[in-house]
Amino acid sequence: MRIRKGDQVIVSTGDDSSKQPRVVLSVLEGGDKIVVEGVNRVYKHVKKGHPKSPQGGRLSLEMPIDVSNVAVYCAACSSGTRVGARYLENGAKERFCKKCSTTLGVISPPRPKYAKKA
Ligand SMILES: [Zn+2]
């Protein structure tokens, strides 16, 4: 699975599953777990003086979920999709939607080693 911070994903399982794309806030070390905006939210009770909540009370924060529960969102398909990676002519690597082949963005700079020979 090739998910990165800032990606839009569809959450397919759990209480927060929906057809709406949501933003990946962070990818945990190892890449198996991610934190998605508004998904798997818990309320933590904090005392006064907490840096994020000076008044105390409840602090809402998202807990990590497994990457296998999400699919990368493709705007062209308007749905979750499987993601592939391929090299461009200049040797840069990009991700693409396996359904419609639309690019999902370049993920590494051009490298001559992978460039197509003219
Ligand atoms: Zn697509």
PDB file of C-alpha atoms and ligand atoms in Angstrom:
ATOM      1  CA  MET A   1       0.000   0.000   0.000  1.00  0.00           C
ATOM      2  CA  ARG A   2       1.353   3.347  -1.022  1.00  0.00           C
ATOM      3  CA  ILE A   3      -0.272   5.899   1.208  1.00  0.00           C
ATOM      4  CA  ARG A   4       1.271   9.176   2.120  1.00  0.00           C
ATOM      5  CA  LYS A   5       0.465  12.033   4.388  1.00  0.00           C
ATOM      6  CA  GLY A   6      -1.963  14.380   2.675  1.00  0.00           C
ATOM      7  CA  ASP A   7      -3.530  11.676   0.507  1.00  0.00           C
ATOM      8  CA  GLN A   8      -7.281  11.475   0.198  1.00  0.00           C
ATOM      9  CA  VAL A   9      -8.655   8.095   1.149  1.00  0.00           C
ATOM     10  CA  ILE A  10     -11.965   6.283   1.440  1.00  0.00           C
ATOM     11  CA  VAL A  11     -12.446   4.468   4.723  1.00  0.00           C
ATOM     12  CA  SER A  12     -14.144   1.180   3.977  1.00  0.00           C
ATOM     13  CA  THR A  13     -14.666  -0.344   7.376  1.00  0.00           C
ATOM     14  CA  GLY A  14     -15.703   0.638  10.857  1.00  0.00           C
ATOM     15  CA  ASP A  15     -18.034   3.241  12.298  1.00  0.00           C
ATOM     16  CA  ASP A  16     -16.476   5.961  10.215  1.00  0.00           C
ATOM     17  CA  SER A  17     -16.798   4.297   6.843  1.00  0.00           C
ATOM     18  CA  SER A  18     -18.260   6.513   4.161  1.00  0.00           C
ATOM     19  CA  LYS A  19     -18.017   7.399   0.503  1.00  0.00           C
ATOM     20  CA  GLN A  20     -16.530  10.774   1.284  1.00  0.00           C
ATOM     21  CA  PRO A  21     -12.791  11.154   0.800  1.00  0.00           C
ATOM     22  CA  ARG A  22     -10.867  12.083   3.910  1.00  0.00           C
ATOM     23  CA  VAL A  23      -7.374  13.390   4.380  1.00  0.00           C
ATOM     24  CA  VAL A  24      -4.524  11.325   5.794  1.00  0.00           C
ATOM     25  CA  LEU A  25      -3.053  13.335   8.654  1.00  0.00           C
ATOM     26  CA  SER A  26      -0.054  11.108   9.248  1.00  0.00           C
ATOM     27  CA  VAL A  27       1.475   7.761   8.462  1.00  0.00           C
ATOM     28  CA  LEU A  28       2.988   5.918  11.390  1.00  0.00           C
ATOM     29  CA  GLU A  29       6.406   4.378  11.333  1.00  0.00           C
ATOM     30  CA  GLY A  30       6.453   1.244   9.244  1.00  0.00           C
ATOM     31  CA  GLY A  31       3.524   2.472   7.183  1.00  0.00           C
ATOM     32  CA  ASP A  32       0.999  -0.046   8.490  1.00  0.00           C
ATOM     33  CA  LYS A  33      -1.079   2.449  10.410  1.00  0.00           C
ATOM     34  CA  ILE A  34      -2.368   5.837   9.471  1.00  0.00           C
ATOM     35  CA  VAL A  35      -4.269   8.638  11.124  1.00  0.00           C
ATOM     36  CA  VAL A  36      -7.189   9.921   9.072  1.00  0.00           C
ATOM     37  CA  GLU A  37      -9.010  13.156   9.682  1.00  0.00           C
ATOM     38  CA  GLY A  38     -12.246  12.594  11.571  1.00  0.00           C
ATOM     39  CA  VAL A  39     -11.863   8.826  11.688  1.00  0.00           C
ATOM     40  CA  ASN A  40     -11.599   6.708  14.819  1.00  0.00           C
ATOM     41  CA  ARG A  41     -11.917   9.793  16.971  1.00  0.00           C
ATOM     42  CA  VAL A  42     -11.726   9.451  20.704  1.00  0.00           C
ATOM     43  CA  TYR A  43     -12.285  11.920  23.482  1.00  0.00           C
ATOM     44  CA  LYS A  44      -9.581  12.323  25.993  1.00  0.00           C
ATOM     45  CA  HIS A  45     -10.417  14.041  29.224  1.00  0.00           C
ATOM     46  CA  VAL A  46      -7.809  16.555  30.248  1.00  0.00           C
ATOM     47  CA  LYS A  47      -7.269  18.780  33.231  1.00  0.00           C
ATOM     48  CA  LYS A  48      -6.905  22.531  33.069  1.00  0.00           C
ATOM     49  CA  GLY A  49      -3.568  23.725  31.814  1.00  0.00           C
ATOM     50  CA  HIS A  50      -3.153  21.207  29.028  1.00  0.00           C
ATOM     51  CA  PRO A  51      -1.320  22.898  26.144  1.00  0.00           C
ATOM     52  CA  LYS A  52      -4.070  22.045  23.665  1.00  0.00           C
ATOM     53  CA  SER A  53      -6.908  22.755  26.035  1.00  0.00           C
ATOM     54  CA  PRO A  54      -6.129  25.405  28.673  1.00  0.00           C
ATOM     55  CA  GLN A  55      -9.691  25.233  29.989  1.00  0.00           C
ATOM     56  CA  GLY A  56      -9.521  21.499  30.498  1.00  0.00           C
ATOM     57  CA  GLY A  57     -12.347  19.240  29.453  1.00  0.00           C
ATOM     58  CA  ARG A  58     -12.554  16.984  26.468  1.00  0.00           C
ATOM     59  CA  LEU A  59      -9.979  16.856  23.750  1.00  0.00           C
ATOM     60  CA  SER A  60     -10.869  15.055  20.571  1.00  0.00           C
ATOM     61  CA  LEU A  61      -8.177  13.248  18.707  1.00  0.00           C
ATOM     62  CA  GLU A  62      -7.920  10.649  16.015  1.00  0.00           C
ATOM     63  CA  MET A  63      -6.443   7.241  16.703  1.00  0.00           C
ATOM     64  CA  PRO A  64      -4.497   5.312  14.061  1.00  0.00           C
ATOM     65  CA  ILE A  65      -6.273   2.806  11.855  1.00  0.00           C
ATOM     66  CA  ASP A  66      -4.854   0.024   9.736  1.00  0.00           C
ATOM     67  CA  VAL A  67      -4.003   0.972   6.143  1.00  0.00           C
ATOM     68  CA  SER A  68      -5.828  -2.129   4.939  1.00  0.00           C
ATOM     69  CA  ASN A  69      -9.093  -0.422   5.903  1.00  0.00           C
ATOM     70  CA  VAL A  70      -8.723   2.402   3.455  1.00  0.00           C
ATOM     71  CA  ALA A  71      -8.443   2.874  -0.288  1.00  0.00           C
ATOM     72  CA  VAL A  72      -6.788   5.806  -1.987  1.00  0.00           C
ATOM     73  CA  TYR A  73      -9.354   8.155  -3.461  1.00  0.00           C
ATOM     74  CA  CYS A  74      -9.295   8.808  -7.200  1.00  0.00           C
ATOM     75  CA  ALA A  75     -11.029  12.044  -8.208  1.00  0.00           C
ATOM     76  CA  ALA A  76     -11.521  10.799 -11.766  1.00  0.00           C
ATOM     77  CA  CYS A  77     -13.341   7.650 -10.574  1.00  0.00           C
ATOM     78  CA  SER A  78     -14.971   9.393  -7.592  1.00  0.00           C
ATOM     79  CA  SER A  79     -14.196   6.326  -5.535  1.00  0.00           C
ATOM     80  CA  GLY A  80     -11.545   4.402  -3.718  1.00  0.00           C
ATOM     81  CA  THR A  81      -9.121   2.573  -5.907  1.00  0.00           C
ATOM     82  CA  ARG A  82      -6.020   0.473  -6.021  1.00  0.00           C
ATOM     83  CA  VAL A  83      -2.807   2.314  -6.629  1.00  0.00           C
ATOM     84  CA  GLY A  84       0.061   1.368  -8.876  1.00  0.00           C
ATOM     85  CA  ALA A  85       3.431   2.951  -9.455  1.00  0.00           C
ATOM     86  CA  ARG A  86       5.146   3.491 -12.769  1.00  0.00           C
ATOM     87  CA  TYR A  87       8.088   5.325 -14.233  1.00  0.00           C
ATOM     88  CA  LEU A  88       7.627   8.318 -16.485  1.00  0.00           C
ATOM     89  CA  GLU A  89       9.679   8.998 -19.570  1.00  0.00           C
ATOM     90  CA  ASN A  90      12.061  11.222 -17.667  1.00  0.00           C
ATOM     91  CA  GLY A  91      12.660   8.568 -15.010  1.00  0.00           C
ATOM     92  CA  ALA A  92      10.426  10.092 -12.344  1.00  0.00           C
ATOM     93  CA  LYS A  93       8.148   7.718 -10.495  1.00  0.00           C
ATOM     94  CA  GLU A  94       4.453   8.370 -10.151  1.00  0.00           C
ATOM     95  CA  ARG A  95       1.456   6.701  -8.601  1.00  0.00           C
ATOM     96  CA  PHE A  96      -1.615   6.032 -10.665  1.00  0.00           C
ATOM     97  CA  CYS A  97      -5.151   4.764 -10.379  1.00  0.00           C
ATOM     98  CA  LYS A  98      -5.371   1.141 -11.487  1.00  0.00           C
ATOM     99  CA  LYS A  99      -8.951   1.622 -12.621  1.00  0.00           C
ATOM    100  CA  CYS A 100      -8.639   4.608 -14.923  1.00  0.00           C
ATOM    101  CA  SER A 101      -4.875   5.104 -15.137  1.00  0.00           C
ATOM    102  CA  THR A 102      -5.107   8.735 -14.025  1.00  0.00           C
ATOM    103  CA  THR A 103      -1.974   9.943 -12.348  1.00  0.00           C
ATOM    104  CA  LEU A 104      -2.109  10.464  -8.600  1.00  0.00           C
ATOM    105  CA  GLY A 105       1.068  12.475  -8.473  1.00  0.00           C
ATOM    106  CA  VAL A 106       4.795  12.077  -8.827  1.00  0.00           C
ATOM    107  CA  ILE A 107       6.442  10.477  -5.813  1.00  0.00           C
ATOM    108  CA  SER A 108      10.111  10.646  -6.679  1.00  0.00           C
ATOM    109  CA  PRO A 109      12.332  12.965  -8.719  1.00  0.00           C
ATOM    110  CA  PRO A 110      13.526  12.041 -12.203  1.00  0.00           C
ATOM    111  CA  ARG A 111      16.305   9.486 -12.219  1.00  0.00           C
ATOM    112  CA  PRO A 112      18.184   8.882 -15.471  1.00  0.00           C
ATOM    113  CA  LYS A 113      18.515   5.200 -14.631  1.00  0.00           C
ATOM    114  CA  TYR A 114      14.779   4.726 -15.155  1.00  0.00           C
ATOM    115  CA  ALA A 115      14.322   7.149 -18.021  1.00  0.00           C
ATOM    116  CA  LYS A 116      13.154   5.730 -21.301  1.00  0.00           C
ATOM    117  CA  LYS A 117      15.852   5.626 -23.918  1.00  0.00           C
ATOM    118  CA  ALA A 118      15.008   7.607 -27.000  1.00  0.00           C
TER     119      ALA A 118
HETATM  120 ZN    ZN B   1      -9.395   6.425 -11.218  1.00  0.00          ZN
END
